[in-house]
Each structure stands twice: as C-alpha cells, then as structure tokens.
C-alpha cells in the first residue's frame, strides 16, 4: 500500500509539473504576443513637444501615403528641370538637383538640350522660364505630367504645353531625394506653343 501511495504521488507530482510547465508556456506566449502588439502600436505613435506639452501624432502607413509622395517627387523634378533663369550657375544648380530624381533618361535629355544650345539661348536672350503644374496622373508605378511653361523674353512671352511620362521606382531616402522616388524611362511627349505674345519694344 505504501509503495502504491508513493507511485500515485509521483504520478500526481509529474502531472502537476507537466501541467504547470505547459501553462507557463501558454501564459508566456500570450504575454509575448500582447507585448509585441503594444510595441507595434507604440511605433505607430509619435509625440511632438509643443511648448513642453507632448502631443500625440499618428504615423501613416507608408504605402497609403506613397501616391502623394510620388506626385510630390514628380512635381519637384519638373520644377527643377523647367524653372530656369538666365544665370549659368543657377541652371547648373537646378540641373544638378534634378538629376537626383531621374535615371539616365533625364541625363540624356539634359545633354541633348545642352548640345542643341538650349541653355545658351536662355542666357543670350535673358529668358526667364517657369512652369505651372496642371495635373499629375499616377497609375501604380507610372505617371503622366501635364503642365504649362511660360518663357518670358525681352521681345515676347511664350506659353507652351508640356506633357511628359515615365515610371517610378522606390529607392532608399537620402538628403538629396527625401521622397525615395526615382523617375525612370522619362520622356517628353508634348512640347508645343500655345501662345506667343509680343511685347512693346519702345
């Protein structure tokens, strides 16, 4: 009888040990999952100090905001490439900044314009070029840009329709490309005069 009682107690102790071990594992699993969820939620929140008062600001999902960043990058690139003044240093600066947003197709267009004397004509005619964005259409990783460029010369003001298109790829963000967007296969599909208004030269 004594031996049977000892065996029963050993079995009971073993079962209790196994049960406690399994229960501990289950509790640890739940606690870990809860802690992970809390950390993930915390990462979605940013606190901004306003006069030493913390204000909660919610982060937005990167992919949800990506189309807006695509449009901003495309708009910035076209602004850099088409807004020019009769200053060779300014033109060089604009082109250098623009090239951070485009692949070799942009470099090709720049070199082509340079060879044709486009930038020299801006300097010689004291032209001021500015572009106004009408719309940017984003379709997944492709875009089409619609804008109007005004060329203000001493003798006339010319307005042109500018339409370009290309593809967009995600790249690591940098100081020179904060949106992390690279324009590829960029080409101009329309560049035509809409109006040419002469100025009084007297």
Backbone as JSON Lines, residues from 0, in Angstrom:
{"i":0,"aa":"X","n":[0.84,-1.2,0.0],"ca":[0.0,0.0,0.0],"c":[0.87,1.26,0.0]}
{"i":1,"aa":"X","n":[1.94,1.19,0.78],"ca":[2.82,2.37,0.88],"c":[3.46,2.67,-0.47]}
{"i":2,"aa":"X","n":[3.88,1.58,-1.17],"ca":[4.52,1.75,-2.47],"c":[3.54,2.34,-3.48]}
{"i":3,"aa":"X","n":[2.29,1.84,-3.45],"ca":[1.27,2.35,-4.37],"c":[0.99,3.83,-4.11]}
{"i":4,"aa":"X","n":[0.94,4.19,-2.84],"ca":[0.71,5.6,-2.49],"c":[1.85,6.48,-3.0]}
{"i":5,"aa":"X","n":[3.09,5.97,-2.87],"ca":[4.25,6.73,-3.34],"c":[4.2,6.9,-4.86]}
{"i":6,"aa":"X","n":[3.85,5.8,-5.57],"ca":[3.75,5.87,-7.04],"c":[2.66,6.84,-7.46]}
{"i":7,"aa":"X","n":[1.54,6.82,-6.76],"ca":[0.44,7.73,-7.08],"c":[0.88,9.18,-6.87]}
{"i":8,"aa":"X","n":[1.6,9.43,-5.79],"ca":[2.07,10.78,-5.51],"c":[3.09,11.25,-6.55]}
{"i":9,"aa":"X","n":[3.95,10.3,-6.97],"ca":[4.94,10.66,-8.0],"c":[4.23,11.0,-9.31]}
{"i":10,"aa":"X","n":[3.22,10.16,-9.68],"ca":[2.48,10.43,-10.91],"c":[1.76,11.78,-10.83]}
{"i":11,"aa":"X","n":[1.17,12.04,-9.66],"ca":[0.45,13.31,-9.47],"c":[1.42,14.49,-9.56]}
{"i":12,"aa":"X","n":[2.58,14.33,-8.93],"ca":[3.58,15.4,-8.97],"c":[4.07,15.63,-10.4]}
{"i":13,"aa":"X","n":[4.26,14.51,-11.14],"ca":[4.71,14.62,-12.53],"c":[3.68,15.34,-13.38]}
{"i":14,"aa":"X","n":[2.41,14.92,-13.21],"ca":[1.33,15.57,-13.97],"c":[1.22,17.05,-13.63]}
{"i":15,"aa":"X","n":[1.35,17.36,-12.33],"ca":[1.29,18.77,-11.92],"c":[2.45,19.57,-12.51]}
{"i":16,"aa":"X","n":[3.63,18.95,-12.55],"ca":[4.8,19.63,-13.11],"c":[4.63,19.9,-14.6]}
{"i":17,"aa":"X","n":[4.18,18.84,-15.32],"ca":[3.95,19.0,-16.76],"c":[2.87,20.04,-17.02]}
{"i":18,"aa":"X","n":[1.77,19.96,-16.23],"ca":[0.68,20.92,-16.39],"c":[1.14,22.35,-16.13]}
{"i":19,"aa":"X","n":[1.95,22.51,-15.07],"ca":[2.47,23.85,-14.74],"c":[3.39,24.36,-15.85]}
{"i":20,"aa":"X","n":[4.22,23.44,-16.39],"ca":[5.14,23.83,-17.46],"c":[4.38,24.28,-18.71]}
{"i":21,"aa":"X","n":[3.36,23.49,-19.11],"ca":[2.57,23.85,-20.28],"c":[1.8,25.15,-20.06]}
{"i":22,"aa":"X","n":[1.28,25.29,-18.85],"ca":[0.55,26.53,-18.52],"c":[1.48,27.74,-18.6]}
{"i":23,"aa":"X","n":[2.71,27.57,-18.11],"ca":[3.7,28.66,-18.16],"c":[4.01,29.05,-19.6]}
{"i":24,"aa":"X","n":[4.17,28.02,-20.46],"ca":[4.46,28.28,-21.88],"c":[3.31,29.06,-22.52]}
{"i":25,"aa":"X","n":[2.07,28.64,-22.23],"ca":[0.89,29.31,-22.81],"c":[0.81,30.75,-22.33]}
{"i":26,"aa":"X","n":[1.03,30.96,-21.02],"ca":[0.99,32.31,-20.47],"c":[2.08,33.18,-21.1]}
{"i":27,"aa":"X","n":[3.29,32.6,-21.21],"ca":[4.41,33.35,-21.83],"c":[4.09,33.72,-23.28]}
{"i":28,"aa":"X","n":[3.44,32.78,-23.99],"ca":[3.06,33.05,-25.38],"c":[2.09,34.2,-25.48]}
{"i":29,"aa":"X","n":[1.07,34.19,-24.61],"ca":[0.09,35.28,-24.62],"c":[0.73,36.61,-24.25]}
{"i":30,"aa":"X","n":[1.59,36.58,-23.23],"ca":[2.25,37.81,-22.78],"c":[3.16,38.37,-23.89]}
{"i":31,"aa":"X","n":[3.9,37.48,-24.57],"ca":[4.79,37.92,-25.65],"c":[3.99,38.53,-26.79]}
{"i":32,"aa":"X","n":[2.89,37.87,-27.16],"ca":[2.05,38.39,-28.25],"c":[1.46,39.75,-27.87]}
{"i":33,"aa":"X","n":[1.03,39.88,-26.62],"ca":[0.45,41.15,-26.16],"c":[1.51,42.25,-26.16]}
{"i":34,"aa":"X","n":[2.72,41.9,-25.66],"ca":[3.81,42.88,-25.62],"c":[4.2,43.32,-27.03]}
{"i":35,"aa":"X","n":[4.26,42.35,-27.96],"ca":[4.62,42.68,-29.35],"c":[3.59,43.63,-29.95]}
{"i":36,"aa":"X","n":[2.3,43.36,-29.67],"ca":[1.23,44.22,-30.19],"c":[1.33,45.63,-29.62]}
{"i":37,"aa":"X","n":[1.67,45.72,-28.33],"ca":[1.8,47.02,-27.69],"c":[2.97,47.82,-28.28]}
{"i":38,"aa":"X","n":[4.08,47.11,-28.52],"ca":[5.25,47.78,-29.12],"c":[4.93,48.24,-30.53]}
{"i":39,"aa":"X","n":[4.21,47.39,-31.3],"ca":[3.84,47.76,-32.67],"c":[2.93,48.97,-32.67]}
{"i":40,"aa":"X","n":[1.99,49.02,-31.73],"ca":[1.1,50.18,-31.63],"c":[1.86,51.43,-31.22]}
{"i":41,"aa":"X","n":[2.84,51.25,-30.32],"ca":[3.62,52.4,-29.86],"c":[4.44,52.98,-30.99]}
{"i":42,"aa":"X","n":[4.92,52.11,-31.89],"ca":[5.73,52.6,-33.02],"c":[4.9,53.4,-34.0]}
{"i":43,"aa":"X","n":[3.58,53.22,-33.96],"ca":[2.71,53.98,-34.84],"c":[2.39,55.36,-34.28]}
{"i":44,"aa":"X","n":[2.9,55.65,-33.12],"ca":[2.61,56.93,-32.48],"c":[3.89,57.74,-32.29]}
{"i":45,"aa":"X","n":[3.79,59.02,-32.56],"ca":[4.9,59.94,-32.36],"c":[4.41,61.05,-31.46]}
{"i":46,"aa":"X","n":[5.22,61.41,-30.47],"ca":[4.87,62.52,-29.59],"c":[5.7,63.73,-29.96]}
{"i":47,"aa":"X","n":[5.01,64.83,-30.24],"ca":[5.66,66.08,-30.6],"c":[5.5,67.06,-29.45]}
{"i":48,"aa":"X","n":[6.61,67.69,-29.06],"ca":[6.56,68.66,-27.97],"c":[6.14,70.03,-28.49]}
{"i":49,"aa":"X","n":[5.07,70.56,-27.92],"ca":[4.6,71.91,-28.24],"c":[4.6,72.71,-26.95]}
{"i":50,"aa":"X","n":[5.62,73.56,-26.81],"ca":[5.8,74.31,-25.55],"c":[5.86,73.36,-24.36]}
{"i":51,"aa":"X","n":[6.68,72.3,-24.52],"ca":[6.89,71.29,-23.48],"c":[5.65,70.45,-23.18]}
{"i":52,"aa":"X","n":[4.63,70.52,-24.02],"ca":[3.43,69.7,-23.86],"c":[3.44,68.62,-24.93]}
{"i":53,"aa":"X","n":[3.49,67.33,-24.53],"ca":[3.53,66.27,-25.55],"c":[2.19,66.13,-26.25]}
{"i":54,"aa":"X","n":[2.23,66.14,-27.59],"ca":[1.03,65.98,-28.4],"c":[1.2,64.72,-29.23]}
{"i":55,"aa":"X","n":[0.21,63.86,-29.2],"ca":[0.27,62.59,-29.92],"c":[0.01,62.82,-31.41]}
{"i":56,"aa":"X","n":[0.93,62.35,-32.23],"ca":[0.76,62.43,-33.69],"c":[0.82,61.03,-34.24]}
{"i":57,"aa":"X","n":[-0.14,60.65,-35.05],"ca":[-0.21,59.3,-35.6],"c":[0.61,59.2,-36.87]}
{"i":58,"aa":"X","n":[1.38,58.12,-36.99],"ca":[2.1,57.85,-38.22],"c":[1.12,57.27,-39.23]}
{"i":59,"aa":"X","n":[1.34,57.55,-40.49],"ca":[0.52,56.96,-41.54],"c":[1.3,55.84,-42.2]}
{"i":60,"aa":"X","n":[0.58,54.87,-42.66],"ca":[1.21,53.76,-43.36],"c":[1.92,54.27,-44.6]}
{"i":61,"aa":"X","n":[3.17,53.81,-44.82],"ca":[3.98,54.31,-45.92],"c":[3.3,54.1,-47.27]}
{"i":62,"aa":"X","n":[2.74,52.92,-47.49],"ca":[2.12,52.64,-48.78],"c":[0.85,53.45,-49.0]}
{"i":63,"aa":"X","n":[0.14,53.79,-47.9],"ca":[-1.05,54.62,-48.03],"c":[-0.67,56.01,-48.53]}
{"i":64,"aa":"X","n":[0.48,56.52,-48.12],"ca":[0.9,57.87,-48.46],"c":[1.78,57.92,-49.71]}
{"i":65,"aa":"X","n":[2.1,56.75,-50.26],"ca":[3.05,56.71,-51.36],"c":[2.59,57.47,-52.61]}
{"i":66,"aa":"X","n":[1.34,57.34,-53.05],"ca":[0.92,58.1,-54.24],"c":[1.13,59.6,-54.08]}
{"i":67,"aa":"X","n":[0.89,60.14,-52.88],"ca":[1.11,61.57,-52.66],"c":[2.59,61.91,-52.75]}
{"i":68,"aa":"X","n":[3.45,61.0,-52.26],"ca":[4.89,61.23,-52.37],"c":[5.36,61.13,-53.82]}
{"i":69,"aa":"X","n":[4.77,60.21,-54.58],"ca":[5.1,60.11,-56.0],"c":[4.8,61.44,-56.7]}
{"i":70,"aa":"X","n":[3.62,61.98,-56.44],"ca":[3.23,63.25,-57.08],"c":[4.17,64.37,-56.66]}
{"i":71,"aa":"X","n":[4.51,64.41,-55.38],"ca":[5.41,65.47,-54.89],"c":[6.78,65.36,-55.55]}
{"i":72,"aa":"X","n":[7.28,64.14,-55.72],"ca":[8.6,63.95,-56.34],"c":[8.57,64.34,-57.81]}
{"i":73,"aa":"X","n":[7.53,63.94,-58.52],"ca":[7.39,64.28,-59.94],"c":[7.27,65.79,-60.11]}
{"i":74,"aa":"X","n":[6.47,66.42,-59.25],"ca":[6.29,67.87,-59.32],"c":[7.61,68.6,-59.05]}
{"i":75,"aa":"X","n":[8.35,68.15,-58.04],"ca":[9.62,68.78,-57.7],"c":[10.63,68.63,-58.83]}
{"i":76,"aa":"X","n":[10.7,67.45,-59.41],"ca":[11.64,67.23,-60.51],"c":[11.36,68.17,-61.68]}
{"i":77,"aa":"X","n":[10.09,68.27,-62.07],"ca":[9.74,69.14,-63.2],"c":[9.97,70.61,-62.86]}
{"i":78,"aa":"X","n":[9.76,70.96,-61.62],"ca":[10.03,72.34,-61.2],"c":[11.52,72.64,-61.33]}
{"i":79,"aa":"X","n":[12.37,71.71,-60.92],"ca":[13.81,71.91,-61.03],"c":[14.27,71.94,-62.49]}
{"i":80,"aa":"X","n":[13.7,71.08,-63.31],"ca":[14.16,70.93,-64.68],"c":[13.68,72.07,-65.59]}
{"i":81,"aa":"X","n":[12.49,72.61,-65.32],"ca":[11.9,73.58,-66.24],"c":[11.85,75.02,-65.71]}
{"i":82,"aa":"X","n":[12.13,75.25,-64.43],"ca":[12.19,76.62,-63.91],"c":[13.63,77.12,-64.0]}
{"i":83,"aa":"X","n":[13.89,77.98,-64.95],"ca":[15.26,78.41,-65.21],"c":[15.34,79.92,-65.37]}
{"i":84,"aa":"X","n":[16.48,80.48,-65.04],"ca":[16.74,81.91,-65.2],"c":[18.02,82.08,-66.01]}
{"i":85,"aa":"X","n":[18.23,83.26,-66.59],"ca":[19.45,83.48,-67.39],"c":[20.7,83.64,-66.53]}
{"i":86,"aa":"X","n":[21.02,82.56,-65.84],"ca":[22.18,82.53,-64.94],"c":[22.77,81.13,-65.04]}
{"i":87,"aa":"X","n":[23.96,81.03,-65.6],"ca":[24.54,79.71,-65.82],"c":[24.74,78.92,-64.54]}
{"i":88,"aa":"X","n":[25.07,79.6,-63.44],"ca":[25.24,78.92,-62.15],"c":[23.91,78.37,-61.64]}
{"i":89,"aa":"X","n":[22.86,79.16,-61.83],"ca":[21.52,78.72,-61.39],"c":[21.05,77.54,-62.23]}
{"i":90,"aa":"X","n":[21.29,77.6,-63.54],"ca":[20.9,76.49,-64.41],"c":[21.65,75.22,-64.01]}
{"i":91,"aa":"X","n":[22.94,75.35,-63.77],"ca":[23.75,74.2,-63.36],"c":[23.26,73.63,-62.03]}
{"i":92,"aa":"X","n":[22.9,74.52,-61.1],"ca":[22.4,74.08,-59.79],"c":[21.07,73.33,-59.95]}
{"i":93,"aa":"X","n":[20.16,73.89,-60.75],"ca":[18.85,73.27,-60.96],"c":[19.0,71.88,-61.59]}
{"i":94,"aa":"X","n":[19.85,71.79,-62.59],"ca":[20.03,70.51,-63.27],"c":[20.67,69.47,-62.35]}
{"i":95,"aa":"X","n":[21.63,69.92,-61.55],"ca":[22.29,69.01,-60.63],"c":[21.3,68.44,-59.61]}
{"i":96,"aa":"X","n":[20.43,69.3,-59.09],"ca":[19.41,68.85,-58.12],"c":[18.39,67.93,-58.79]}
{"i":97,"aa":"X","n":[18.01,68.27,-60.04],"ca":[17.01,67.48,-60.75],"c":[17.5,66.07,-61.03]}
{"i":98,"aa":"X","n":[18.8,65.92,-61.3],"ca":[19.33,64.61,-61.67],"c":[19.27,63.58,-60.54]}
{"i":99,"aa":"X","n":[19.07,64.04,-59.31],"ca":[18.91,63.1,-58.2],"c":[17.57,62.36,-58.27]}
{"i":100,"aa":"X","n":[16.64,62.87,-59.08],"ca":[15.3,62.3,-59.14],"c":[15.04,61.48,-60.4]}
{"i":101,"aa":"X","n":[16.03,61.37,-61.29],"ca":[15.79,60.73,-62.57],"c":[16.98,59.86,-62.96]}
{"i":102,"aa":"X","n":[16.72,58.86,-63.78],"ca":[17.8,57.97,-64.23],"c":[18.48,58.56,-65.46]}
{"i":103,"aa":"X","n":[19.17,57.72,-66.21],"ca":[19.96,58.21,-67.34],"c":[19.12,58.84,-68.45]}
{"i":104,"aa":"X","n":[17.8,58.56,-68.46],"ca":[16.96,59.18,-69.48],"c":[16.86,60.69,-69.25]}
{"i":105,"aa":"X","n":[16.87,61.11,-68.01],"ca":[16.88,62.54,-67.71],"c":[18.21,63.17,-68.08]}
{"i":106,"aa":"X","n":[19.28,62.46,-67.78],"ca":[20.62,62.94,-68.15],"c":[20.73,63.07,-69.66]}
{"i":107,"aa":"X","n":[20.14,62.11,-70.37],"ca":[20.16,62.15,-71.84],"c":[19.43,63.36,-72.38]}
{"i":108,"aa":"X","n":[18.26,63.67,-71.81],"ca":[17.51,64.84,-72.26],"c":[18.28,66.12,-71.96]}
{"i":109,"aa":"X","n":[18.91,66.17,-70.8],"ca":[19.7,67.35,-70.43],"c":[20.86,67.55,-71.41]}
{"i":110,"aa":"X","n":[21.59,66.48,-71.69],"ca":[22.73,66.58,-72.62],"c":[22.27,66.94,-74.03]}
{"i":111,"aa":"X","n":[21.11,66.42,-74.43],"ca":[20.57,66.72,-75.75],"c":[20.23,68.2,-75.88]}
{"i":112,"aa":"X","n":[19.6,68.76,-74.84],"ca":[19.26,70.19,-74.84],"c":[20.53,71.04,-74.83]}
{"i":113,"aa":"X","n":[21.52,70.56,-74.08],"ca":[22.78,71.3,-73.99],"c":[23.48,71.35,-75.35]}
{"i":114,"aa":"X","n":[23.49,70.22,-76.05],"ca":[24.14,70.15,-77.37],"c":[23.42,71.03,-78.39]}
{"i":115,"aa":"X","n":[22.11,71.16,-78.25],"ca":[21.35,71.98,-79.19],"c":[21.42,73.47,-78.86]}
{"i":116,"aa":"X","n":[22.12,73.83,-77.78],"ca":[22.27,75.23,-77.42],"c":[21.09,75.83,-76.68]}
{"i":117,"aa":"X","n":[20.24,74.96,-76.12],"ca":[19.03,75.41,-75.42],"c":[19.38,76.34,-74.25]}
{"i":118,"aa":"X","n":[20.34,75.94,-73.45],"ca":[20.68,76.74,-72.26],"c":[21.43,78.02,-72.65]}
{"i":119,"aa":"X","n":[22.23,77.94,-73.71],"ca":[22.9,79.16,-74.19],"c":[21.9,80.18,-74.7]}
{"i":120,"aa":"X","n":[20.82,79.68,-75.31],"ca":[19.79,80.6,-75.82],"c":[19.06,81.3,-74.67]}
{"i":121,"aa":"X","n":[18.92,80.59,-73.55],"ca":[18.3,81.21,-72.38],"c":[19.18,82.36,-71.87]}
{"i":122,"aa":"X","n":[20.48,82.12,-71.85],"ca":[21.41,83.14,-71.38],"c":[21.47,84.32,-72.35]}
{"i":123,"aa":"X","n":[21.54,84.03,-73.65],"ca":[21.7,85.11,-74.63],"c":[20.44,85.96,-74.78]}
{"i":124,"aa":"X","n":[19.26,85.36,-74.57],"ca":[18.01,86.1,-74.72],"c":[17.47,86.62,-73.39]}
{"i":125,"aa":"X","n":[18.22,86.36,-72.31],"ca":[17.78,86.78,-70.95],"c":[16.37,86.29,-70.65]}
{"i":126,"aa":"X","n":[16.11,85.04,-71.0],"ca":[14.78,84.46,-70.79],"c":[14.61,83.94,-69.36]}
{"i":127,"aa":"X","n":[13.4,84.09,-68.86],"ca":[13.04,83.53,-67.56],"c":[11.96,82.48,-67.82]}
{"i":128,"aa":"X","n":[12.27,81.22,-67.45],"ca":[11.35,80.12,-67.7],"c":[10.71,79.65,-66.39]}
{"i":129,"aa":"X","n":[9.41,79.5,-66.41],"ca":[8.7,78.99,-65.23],"c":[7.64,78.01,-65.69]}
{"i":130,"aa":"X","n":[7.38,77.02,-64.86],"ca":[6.4,76.0,-65.21],"c":[5.31,75.94,-64.15]}
{"i":131,"aa":"X","n":[4.1,75.73,-64.61],"ca":[2.95,75.57,-63.71],"c":[2.37,74.18,-63.93]}
{"i":132,"aa":"X","n":[2.25,73.43,-62.86],"ca":[1.71,72.08,-62.95],"c":[0.19,72.13,-63.06]}
{"i":133,"aa":"X","n":[-0.35,71.5,-64.1],"ca":[-1.8,71.39,-64.24],"c":[-2.31,70.15,-63.51]}
{"i":134,"aa":"X","n":[-1.69,69.01,-63.78],"ca":[-2.09,67.77,-63.1],"c":[-1.0,66.72,-63.26]}
{"i":135,"aa":"X","n":[-1.0,65.78,-62.33],"ca":[-0.09,64.63,-62.38],"c":[-0.94,63.38,-62.17]}
{"i":136,"aa":"X","n":[-0.93,62.51,-63.14],"ca":[-1.73,61.28,-63.05],"c":[-0.8,60.12,-62.7]}
{"i":137,"aa":"X","n":[-1.11,59.46,-61.59],"ca":[-0.32,58.31,-61.14],"c":[-1.12,57.04,-61.36]}
{"i":138,"aa":"X","n":[-0.54,56.08,-62.06],"ca":[-1.17,54.78,-62.27],"c":[-0.19,53.7,-61.85]}
{"i":139,"aa":"X","n":[-0.31,53.29,-60.6],"ca":[0.63,52.34,-59.98],"c":[2.04,52.92,-60.04]}
{"i":140,"aa":"X","n":[2.92,52.35,-60.86],"ca":[4.3,52.86,-60.88],"c":[4.58,53.7,-62.14]}
{"i":141,"aa":"X","n":[3.52,54.17,-62.79],"ca":[3.67,55.04,-63.96],"c":[3.05,56.4,-63.67]}
{"i":142,"aa":"X","n":[3.52,57.42,-64.39],"ca":[2.94,58.75,-64.23],"c":[2.87,59.46,-65.56]}
{"i":143,"aa":"X","n":[1.98,60.43,-65.62],"ca":[1.93,61.38,-66.74],"c":[1.78,62.78,-66.15]}
{"i":144,"aa":"X","n":[2.65,63.66,-66.59],"ca":[2.7,65.03,-66.07],"c":[2.15,65.99,-67.12]}
{"i":145,"aa":"X","n":[1.24,66.88,-66.69],"ca":[0.68,67.92,-67.55],"c":[1.0,69.28,-66.95]}
{"i":146,"aa":"X","n":[1.61,70.14,-67.74],"ca":[1.94,71.47,-67.23],"c":[2.03,72.5,-68.34]}
{"i":147,"aa":"X","n":[2.14,73.75,-67.93],"ca":[2.32,74.85,-68.88],"c":[3.58,75.61,-68.49]}
{"i":148,"aa":"X","n":[4.44,75.82,-69.48],"ca":[5.68,76.56,-69.25],"c":[5.58,77.94,-69.89]}
{"i":149,"aa":"X","n":[5.96,78.95,-69.11],"ca":[5.98,80.32,-69.63],"c":[7.42,80.73,-69.84]}
{"i":150,"aa":"X","n":[7.7,81.21,-71.04],"ca":[9.04,81.71,-71.39],"c":[8.93,83.21,-71.57]}
{"i":151,"aa":"X","n":[9.5,83.93,-70.64],"ca":[9.41,85.39,-70.65],"c":[10.7,85.97,-71.22]}
{"i":152,"aa":"X","n":[10.63,86.46,-72.46],"ca":[11.77,87.07,-73.13],"c":[11.58,88.58,-73.21]}
{"i":153,"aa":"X","n":[12.64,89.27,-73.64],"ca":[12.53,90.72,-73.79],"c":[11.5,91.1,-74.85]}
{"i":154,"aa":"X","n":[11.42,90.28,-75.88],"ca":[10.55,90.62,-77.01],"c":[9.17,90.0,-76.96]}
{"i":155,"aa":"X","n":[9.02,88.91,-76.22],"ca":[7.73,88.21,-76.23],"c":[7.6,87.29,-75.02]}
{"i":156,"aa":"X","n":[6.35,86.9,-74.77],"ca":[6.06,85.91,-73.73],"c":[5.42,84.71,-74.41]}
{"i":157,"aa":"X","n":[6.06,83.57,-74.28],"ca":[5.59,82.35,-74.95],"c":[5.06,81.39,-73.88]}
{"i":158,"aa":"X","n":[3.92,80.79,-74.17],"ca":[3.36,79.77,-73.28],"c":[3.34,78.45,-74.02]}
{"i":159,"aa":"X","n":[3.89,77.43,-73.39],"ca":[3.97,76.11,-74.0],"c":[3.25,75.06,-73.16]}
{"i":160,"aa":"X","n":[2.75,74.06,-73.84],"ca":[2.16,72.9,-73.18],"c":[3.24,71.84,-73.03]}
{"i":161,"aa":"X","n":[3.43,71.38,-71.79],"ca":[4.44,70.36,-71.5],"c":[3.74,69.1,-70.98]}
{"i":162,"aa":"X","n":[3.95,67.99,-71.66],"ca":[3.42,66.7,-71.2],"c":[4.56,65.69,-71.23]}
{"i":163,"aa":"X","n":[4.82,65.08,-70.09],"ca":[5.86,64.05,-70.02],"c":[5.3,62.82,-69.34]}
{"i":164,"aa":"X","n":[6.01,61.73,-69.47],"ca":[5.59,60.5,-68.8],"c":[6.82,59.68,-68.44]}
{"i":165,"aa":"X","n":[6.62,58.74,-67.53],"ca":[7.72,57.89,-67.1],"c":[7.26,56.88,-66.08]}
{"i":166,"aa":"X","n":[8.2,56.19,-65.51],"ca":[7.91,55.19,-64.49],"c":[8.58,55.6,-63.18]}
{"i":167,"aa":"X","n":[8.1,55.03,-62.09],"ca":[8.58,55.38,-60.76],"c":[9.03,54.12,-60.03]}
{"i":168,"aa":"X","n":[10.19,54.2,-59.4],"ca":[10.64,53.08,-58.57],"c":[11.05,53.64,-57.2]}
{"i":169,"aa":"X","n":[10.87,52.81,-56.19],"ca":[11.24,53.19,-54.83],"c":[12.73,52.95,-54.61]}
{"i":170,"aa":"X","n":[13.38,53.94,-54.02],"ca":[14.79,53.81,-53.67],"c":[14.96,54.29,-52.23]}
{"i":171,"aa":"X","n":[16.08,53.98,-51.58],"ca":[16.29,54.49,-50.22],"c":[16.26,56.02,-50.19]}
{"i":172,"aa":"X","n":[15.66,56.57,-49.16],"ca":[15.6,58.02,-49.0],"c":[17.0,58.56,-48.7]}
{"i":173,"aa":"X","n":[17.22,59.78,-49.15],"ca":[18.52,60.41,-48.9],"c":[18.29,61.91,-48.72]}
{"i":174,"aa":"X","n":[19.36,62.6,-48.4],"ca":[19.27,64.04,-48.21],"c":[18.88,64.74,-49.51]}
{"i":175,"aa":"X","n":[19.34,64.2,-50.64],"ca":[19.04,64.81,-51.94],"c":[17.76,64.29,-52.57]}
{"i":176,"aa":"X","n":[17.21,63.2,-52.03],"ca":[15.97,62.64,-52.54],"c":[15.17,62.13,-51.34]}
{"i":177,"aa":"X","n":[14.53,63.08,-50.66],"ca":[13.85,62.75,-49.4],"c":[12.61,61.9,-49.61]}
{"i":178,"aa":"X","n":[12.04,61.88,-50.83],"ca":[10.85,61.07,-51.09],"c":[11.2,59.62,-51.4]}
{"i":179,"aa":"X","n":[12.47,59.35,-51.72],"ca":[12.86,57.98,-52.05],"c":[12.2,57.5,-53.33]}
{"i":180,"aa":"X","n":[12.14,58.37,-54.35],"ca":[11.48,58.04,-55.62],"c":[12.44,58.35,-56.76]}
{"i":181,"aa":"X","n":[12.6,57.42,-57.69],"ca":[13.43,57.64,-58.87],"c":[12.56,57.54,-60.12]}
{"i":182,"aa":"X","n":[12.64,58.56,-60.97],"ca":[11.91,58.57,-62.23],"c":[12.75,57.83,-63.27]}
{"i":183,"aa":"X","n":[12.14,56.88,-63.97],"ca":[12.85,56.12,-64.99],"c":[12.09,56.21,-66.32]}
{"i":184,"aa":"X","n":[12.81,55.94,-67.41],"ca":[12.2,55.97,-68.75],"c":[11.42,57.25,-69.0]}
{"i":185,"aa":"X","n":[12.01,58.36,-68.59],"ca":[11.33,59.66,-68.71],"c":[11.44,60.18,-70.13]}
{"i":186,"aa":"X","n":[10.32,60.65,-70.65],"ca":[10.33,61.24,-71.99],"c":[9.27,62.32,-72.1]}
{"i":187,"aa":"X","n":[9.55,63.29,-72.95],"ca":[8.61,64.37,-73.23],"c":[7.78,63.97,-74.44]}
{"i":188,"aa":"X","n":[6.47,63.93,-74.26],"ca":[5.6,63.51,-75.36],"c":[4.86,64.69,-75.99]}
{"i":189,"aa":"X","n":[4.95,65.86,-75.34],"ca":[4.37,67.07,-75.95],"c":[5.11,68.29,-75.43]}
{"i":190,"aa":"X","n":[5.49,69.16,-76.36],"ca":[6.14,70.43,-76.02],"c":[5.82,71.4,-77.16]}
{"i":191,"aa":"X","n":[4.65,72.0,-77.09],"ca":[4.2,72.84,-78.2],"c":[3.75,74.21,-77.69]}
{"i":192,"aa":"X","n":[3.89,75.21,-78.56],"ca":[3.49,76.57,-78.22],"c":[1.97,76.68,-78.18]}
{"i":193,"aa":"X","n":[1.47,77.33,-77.13],"ca":[0.05,77.63,-77.02],"c":[-0.23,79.08,-77.37]}
{"i":194,"aa":"X","n":[0.73,79.95,-77.04],"ca":[0.56,81.37,-77.37],"c":[1.92,82.03,-77.45]}
{"i":195,"aa":"X","n":[1.97,83.12,-78.22],"ca":[3.2,83.9,-78.38],"c":[2.79,85.37,-78.44]}
{"i":196,"aa":"X","n":[2.96,86.05,-77.33],"ca":[2.5,87.43,-77.22],"c":[3.7,88.35,-77.28]}
{"i":197,"aa":"X","n":[3.74,89.2,-78.29],"ca":[4.84,90.14,-78.46],"c":[4.73,91.29,-77.46]}
{"i":198,"aa":"X","n":[5.9,91.79,-77.07],"ca":[5.94,92.93,-76.14],"c":[6.29,94.2,-76.92]}
{"i":199,"aa":"X","n":[5.86,95.32,-76.36],"ca":[6.23,96.6,-76.94],"c":[7.72,96.84,-76.69]}
{"i":200,"aa":"X","n":[8.45,97.12,-77.72],"ca":[9.9,97.31,-77.58],"c":[10.3,98.78,-77.53]}
{"i":201,"aa":"X","n":[9.31,99.69,-77.49],"ca":[9.65,101.11,-77.45],"c":[9.3,101.7,-76.11]}
